[in-house]
Every structure is written in structure tokens, then in C-alpha cells.
Coordinates of C-alpha atoms in Angstrom, one line a residue:
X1 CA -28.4 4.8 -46.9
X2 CA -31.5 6.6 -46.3
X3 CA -31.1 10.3 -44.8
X4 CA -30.9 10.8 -41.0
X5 CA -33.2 14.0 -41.4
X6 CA -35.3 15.4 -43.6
X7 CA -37.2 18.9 -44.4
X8 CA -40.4 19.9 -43.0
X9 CA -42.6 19.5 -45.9
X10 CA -41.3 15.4 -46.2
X11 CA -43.3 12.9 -45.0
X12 CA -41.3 9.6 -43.7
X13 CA -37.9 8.2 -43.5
X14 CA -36.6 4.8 -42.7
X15 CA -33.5 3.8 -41.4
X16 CA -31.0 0.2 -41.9
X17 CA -28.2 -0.7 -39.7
X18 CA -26.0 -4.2 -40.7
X19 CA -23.4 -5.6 -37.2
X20 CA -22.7 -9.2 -38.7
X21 CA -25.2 -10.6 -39.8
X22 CA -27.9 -8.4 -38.2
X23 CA -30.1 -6.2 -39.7
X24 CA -31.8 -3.0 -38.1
X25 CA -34.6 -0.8 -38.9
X26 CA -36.7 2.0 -36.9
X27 CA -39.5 3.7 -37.9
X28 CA -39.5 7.2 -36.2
X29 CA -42.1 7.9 -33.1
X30 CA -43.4 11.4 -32.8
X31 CA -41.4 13.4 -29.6
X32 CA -42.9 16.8 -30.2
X33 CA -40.9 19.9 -28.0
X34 CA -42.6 21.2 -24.4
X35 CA -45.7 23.1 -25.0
X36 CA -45.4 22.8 -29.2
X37 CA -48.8 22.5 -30.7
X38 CA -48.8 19.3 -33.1
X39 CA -47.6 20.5 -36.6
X40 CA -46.8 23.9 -35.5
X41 CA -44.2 25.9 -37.5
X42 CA -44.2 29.5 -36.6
X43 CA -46.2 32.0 -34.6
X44 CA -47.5 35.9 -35.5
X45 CA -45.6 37.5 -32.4
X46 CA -43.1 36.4 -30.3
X47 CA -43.7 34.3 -27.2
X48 CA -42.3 35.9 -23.5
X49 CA -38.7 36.6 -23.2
X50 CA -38.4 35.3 -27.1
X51 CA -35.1 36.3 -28.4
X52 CA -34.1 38.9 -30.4
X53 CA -32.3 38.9 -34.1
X54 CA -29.1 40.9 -32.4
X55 CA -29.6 38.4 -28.9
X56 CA -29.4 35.3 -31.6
X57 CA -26.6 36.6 -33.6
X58 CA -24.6 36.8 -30.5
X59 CA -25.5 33.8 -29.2
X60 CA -24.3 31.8 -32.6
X61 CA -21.2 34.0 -32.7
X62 CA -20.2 32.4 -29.4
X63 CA -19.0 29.1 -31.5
X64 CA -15.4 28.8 -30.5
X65 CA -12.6 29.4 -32.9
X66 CA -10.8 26.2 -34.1
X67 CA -8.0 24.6 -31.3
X68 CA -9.9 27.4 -28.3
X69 CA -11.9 25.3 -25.8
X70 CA -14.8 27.7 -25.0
X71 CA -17.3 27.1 -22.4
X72 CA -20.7 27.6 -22.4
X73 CA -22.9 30.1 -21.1
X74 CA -25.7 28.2 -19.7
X75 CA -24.4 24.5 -18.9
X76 CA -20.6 25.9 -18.5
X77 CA -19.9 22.6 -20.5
X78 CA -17.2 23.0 -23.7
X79 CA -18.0 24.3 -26.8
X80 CA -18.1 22.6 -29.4
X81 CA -19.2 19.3 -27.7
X82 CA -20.9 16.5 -29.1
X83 CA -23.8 14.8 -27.8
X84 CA -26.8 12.9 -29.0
X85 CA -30.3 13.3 -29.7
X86 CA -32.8 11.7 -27.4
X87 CA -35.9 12.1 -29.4
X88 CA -36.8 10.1 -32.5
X89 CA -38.1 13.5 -34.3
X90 CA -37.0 16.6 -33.6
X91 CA -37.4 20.1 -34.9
X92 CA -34.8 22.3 -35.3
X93 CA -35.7 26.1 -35.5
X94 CA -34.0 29.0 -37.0
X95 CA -33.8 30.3 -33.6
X96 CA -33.6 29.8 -30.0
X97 CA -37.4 30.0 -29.0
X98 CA -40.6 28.0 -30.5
X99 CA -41.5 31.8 -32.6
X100 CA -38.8 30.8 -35.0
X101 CA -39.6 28.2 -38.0
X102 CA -39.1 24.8 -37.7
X103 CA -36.3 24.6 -40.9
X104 CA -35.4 20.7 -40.3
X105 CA -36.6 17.6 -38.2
X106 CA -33.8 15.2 -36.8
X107 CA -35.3 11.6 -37.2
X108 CA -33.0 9.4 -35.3
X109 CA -33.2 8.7 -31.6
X110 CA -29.5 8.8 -30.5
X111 CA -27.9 10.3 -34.0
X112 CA -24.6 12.2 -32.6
X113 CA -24.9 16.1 -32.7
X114 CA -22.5 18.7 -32.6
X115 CA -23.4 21.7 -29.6
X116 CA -21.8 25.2 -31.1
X117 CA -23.5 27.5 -29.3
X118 CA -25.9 27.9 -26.0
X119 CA -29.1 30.5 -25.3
X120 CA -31.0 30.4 -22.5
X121 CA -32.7 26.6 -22.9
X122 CA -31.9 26.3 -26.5
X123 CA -28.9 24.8 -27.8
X124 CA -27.5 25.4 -31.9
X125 CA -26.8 22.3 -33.1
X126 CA -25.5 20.9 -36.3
X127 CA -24.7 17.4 -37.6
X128 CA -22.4 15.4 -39.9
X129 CA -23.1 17.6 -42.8
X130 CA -23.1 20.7 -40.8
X131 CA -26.6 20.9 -41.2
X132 CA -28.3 22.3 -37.9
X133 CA -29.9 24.6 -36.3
X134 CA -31.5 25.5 -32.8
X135 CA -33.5 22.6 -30.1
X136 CA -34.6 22.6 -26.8
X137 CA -32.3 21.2 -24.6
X138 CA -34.6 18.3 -23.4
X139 CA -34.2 17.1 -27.0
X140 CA -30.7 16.3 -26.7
X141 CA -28.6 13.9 -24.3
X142 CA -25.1 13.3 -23.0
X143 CA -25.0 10.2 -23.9
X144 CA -21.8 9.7 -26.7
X145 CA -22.7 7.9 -30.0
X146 CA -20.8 8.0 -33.5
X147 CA -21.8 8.0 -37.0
X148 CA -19.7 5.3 -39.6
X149 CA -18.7 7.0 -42.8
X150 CA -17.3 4.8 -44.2
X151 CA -19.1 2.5 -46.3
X152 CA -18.4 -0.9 -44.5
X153 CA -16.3 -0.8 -41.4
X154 CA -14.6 -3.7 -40.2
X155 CA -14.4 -4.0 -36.7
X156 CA -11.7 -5.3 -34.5
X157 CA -11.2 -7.1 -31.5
X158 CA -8.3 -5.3 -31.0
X159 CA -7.3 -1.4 -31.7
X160 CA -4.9 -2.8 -34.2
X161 CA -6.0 -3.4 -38.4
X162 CA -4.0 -6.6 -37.9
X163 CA -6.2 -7.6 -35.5
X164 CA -9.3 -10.2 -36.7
X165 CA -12.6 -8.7 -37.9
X166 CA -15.5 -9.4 -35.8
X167 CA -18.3 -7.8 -37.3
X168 CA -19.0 -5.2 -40.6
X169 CA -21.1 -2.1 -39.6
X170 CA -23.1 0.1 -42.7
X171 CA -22.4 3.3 -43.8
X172 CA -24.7 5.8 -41.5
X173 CA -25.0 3.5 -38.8
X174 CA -25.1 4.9 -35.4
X175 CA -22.7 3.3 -32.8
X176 CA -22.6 3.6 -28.9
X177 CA -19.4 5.1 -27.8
X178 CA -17.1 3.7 -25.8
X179 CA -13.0 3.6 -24.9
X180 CA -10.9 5.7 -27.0
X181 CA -7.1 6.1 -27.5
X182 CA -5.3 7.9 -29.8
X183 CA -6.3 6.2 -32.6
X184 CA -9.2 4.1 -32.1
X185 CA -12.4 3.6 -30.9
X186 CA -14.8 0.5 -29.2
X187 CA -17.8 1.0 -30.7
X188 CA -21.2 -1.0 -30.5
X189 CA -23.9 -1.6 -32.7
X190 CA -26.5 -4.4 -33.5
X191 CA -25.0 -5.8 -30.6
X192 CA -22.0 -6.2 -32.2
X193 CA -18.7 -4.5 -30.5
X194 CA -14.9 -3.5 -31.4
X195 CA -12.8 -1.0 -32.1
X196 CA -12.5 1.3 -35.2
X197 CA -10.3 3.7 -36.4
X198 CA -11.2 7.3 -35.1
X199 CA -11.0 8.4 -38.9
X200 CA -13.8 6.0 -39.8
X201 CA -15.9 7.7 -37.3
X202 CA -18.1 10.9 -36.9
X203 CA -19.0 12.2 -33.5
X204 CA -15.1 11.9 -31.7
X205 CA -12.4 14.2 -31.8
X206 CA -9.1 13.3 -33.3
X207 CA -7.0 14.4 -29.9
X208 CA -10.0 13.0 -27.9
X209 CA -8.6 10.0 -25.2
X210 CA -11.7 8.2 -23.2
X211 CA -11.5 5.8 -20.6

């Protein structure tokens, strides 16, 4: 499985999906931030209304402790929430404004995110890895998609492991969410669908029910 980000300084990534039979790959398009310059890391002084260190120490403090639903101060939306990434390439900065360094870029269009923390436009994010950081908010959407861990996931037409297989998905393939009971999942990928165990899946809460 090729990685699903990469450091600044590396150059390309590719990326390999198998639903079935079917094989997908996407080479990333360029999405750079509002207002970035092309390539741009990190600015001399800081831009108007930039945040402070002590402003973005609070701000990442504000990640909830574990079984406390917190909301956020900006979108009033819980923390932590997952979402997805809308752009194919992303940077994610050390801090809440485009004055802080660019540490990572996210390289998947619609790779599910974890929000932790809010700041004025900018949202802390981190992924399957914990890995993260801060984006703009434009970069990221609602839209609910999963990650498969495990290295081939059956699928099943029903949310029952004694029900048939209809497709196999890939370790790191990324899944449209659906339905959710306690358990399982409806997934879709490749244009494949059925349900998975919630334990094969990253970007779903283990008490979370969707209808």
C-alpha cells in the first residue's frame, strides 16, 4: 500500500484500490489553499490577525478528553468529529494561519480525517496514524468516508459474517460511508457495496449508529 501522505520535500505518490475485480488508481491534482503562493512554506512575519504560540496552544488544548462530547468553537459541531478531505493535496501547517510551515501534504481526495480542535478558519486535523496538523477549512468536507485496515476485507451482503461475500476491498482503501448499526457498516468502493465490521474500519466510532 503506498502512503496516503507524504512530507514536503517528496515528490509523488500513487494510490491502488481492489472492489472485486476492479482495480483503482489516482494520480493526485494540485488544490493549493486560498491566497497560497505555489510552493510556499513559510513567511518572515506574520500575516493580519495571525495567531499567536499561547492563542495556538489553546486552541489545540481544546481536544476533548476521551467519552466528553465537546463542541466546537467556530462550527459548534462535536469534537472530535471525522470528516473528509476534499482536495487531492493538501498542506497541513504547524499552525492555524498560512505564517506557519507546511510540515505534511494530504494526497487523497476524500481520505477520512479526524477534527480535534477549531481556530478561527483553521481546523487541527490528524489521520489514521495520528499524524496531522492544521488546514483551512475549505480543504475539508462533511462528507463521511472510512479507511480498511485490514488487509483484505470481505464484504457482505448482509451485516452478518455468515452472510455471502460480495466483493474483497485492499488494505488503505477509501470507502464511502453509509448505514451503521452497532456492529457494522455499508460501505462502498470501486463500485462495489456491503457491510463490514466497524473494527475493520477507520473513520467510525465504535458507539456510532447511522441511518
Amino acid at each position: 500500500m503506498r502512503p496516503l501522505r507524504k512530507r514536503v520535500l517528496a515528490l509523488s505518490v500513487s494510490f491502488f484500490a481492489i472492489a472485486g475485480v476492479l482495480t483503482a488508481s489516482e494520480t493526485p491534482q494540485s488544490a493549493e489553499e486560498p491566497g497560497e503562493p505555489r510552493q510556499q512554506t513559510a513567511q518572515a512575519g506574520p500575516e493580519p490577525g495571525a495567531a499567536t504560540d499561547t492563542q495556538v496552544a489553546v486552541a489545540a488544548s481544546e481536544a476533548p478528553p476521551a467519552q466528553v462530547q465537546q463542541l466546537g468553537p467556530e462550527t459548534n459541531l462535536p469534537l472530535p468529529r471525522f470528516v473528509s478531505m476534499k482536495s487531492d493535496r493538501a498542506h497541513v501547517r504547524r499552525g492555524p494561519s498560512t505564517t506557519h510551515r507546511v510540515d505534511w501534504e494530504f494526497l487523497r481526495r476524500d481520505m477520512p480525517v479526524e477534527v480535534v480542535a477549531e481556530y478561527g478558519h483553521w481546523r487541527q486535523i490528524r489521520d489514521h496514524d495520528g499524524v496531522g496538523g492544521w488546514v483551512h477549512y475549505v480543504l475539508i468536507s462533511g462528507n463521511r468516508t472510512v479507511l480498511v485496515e485490514d488487509e483484505m476485507l470481505d464484504l457482505h451482503f448482509q451485516p452478518s459474517s455468515e452472510s455471502r461475500v460480495v466483493a474483497r476491498l485492499e488494505q488503505g482503501v477509501i470507502a464511502d460511508l453509509g448505514k451503521c448499526d452497532r456492529d457494522w457498516c455499508r460501505v462502498a468502493a470501486g463500485g462495489q457495496r456491503g457491510w463490514a465490521p466497524k473494527t475493520s474500519l477507520w473513520g467510525v466510532t465504535a458507539d456510532e449508529i447511522r441511518d
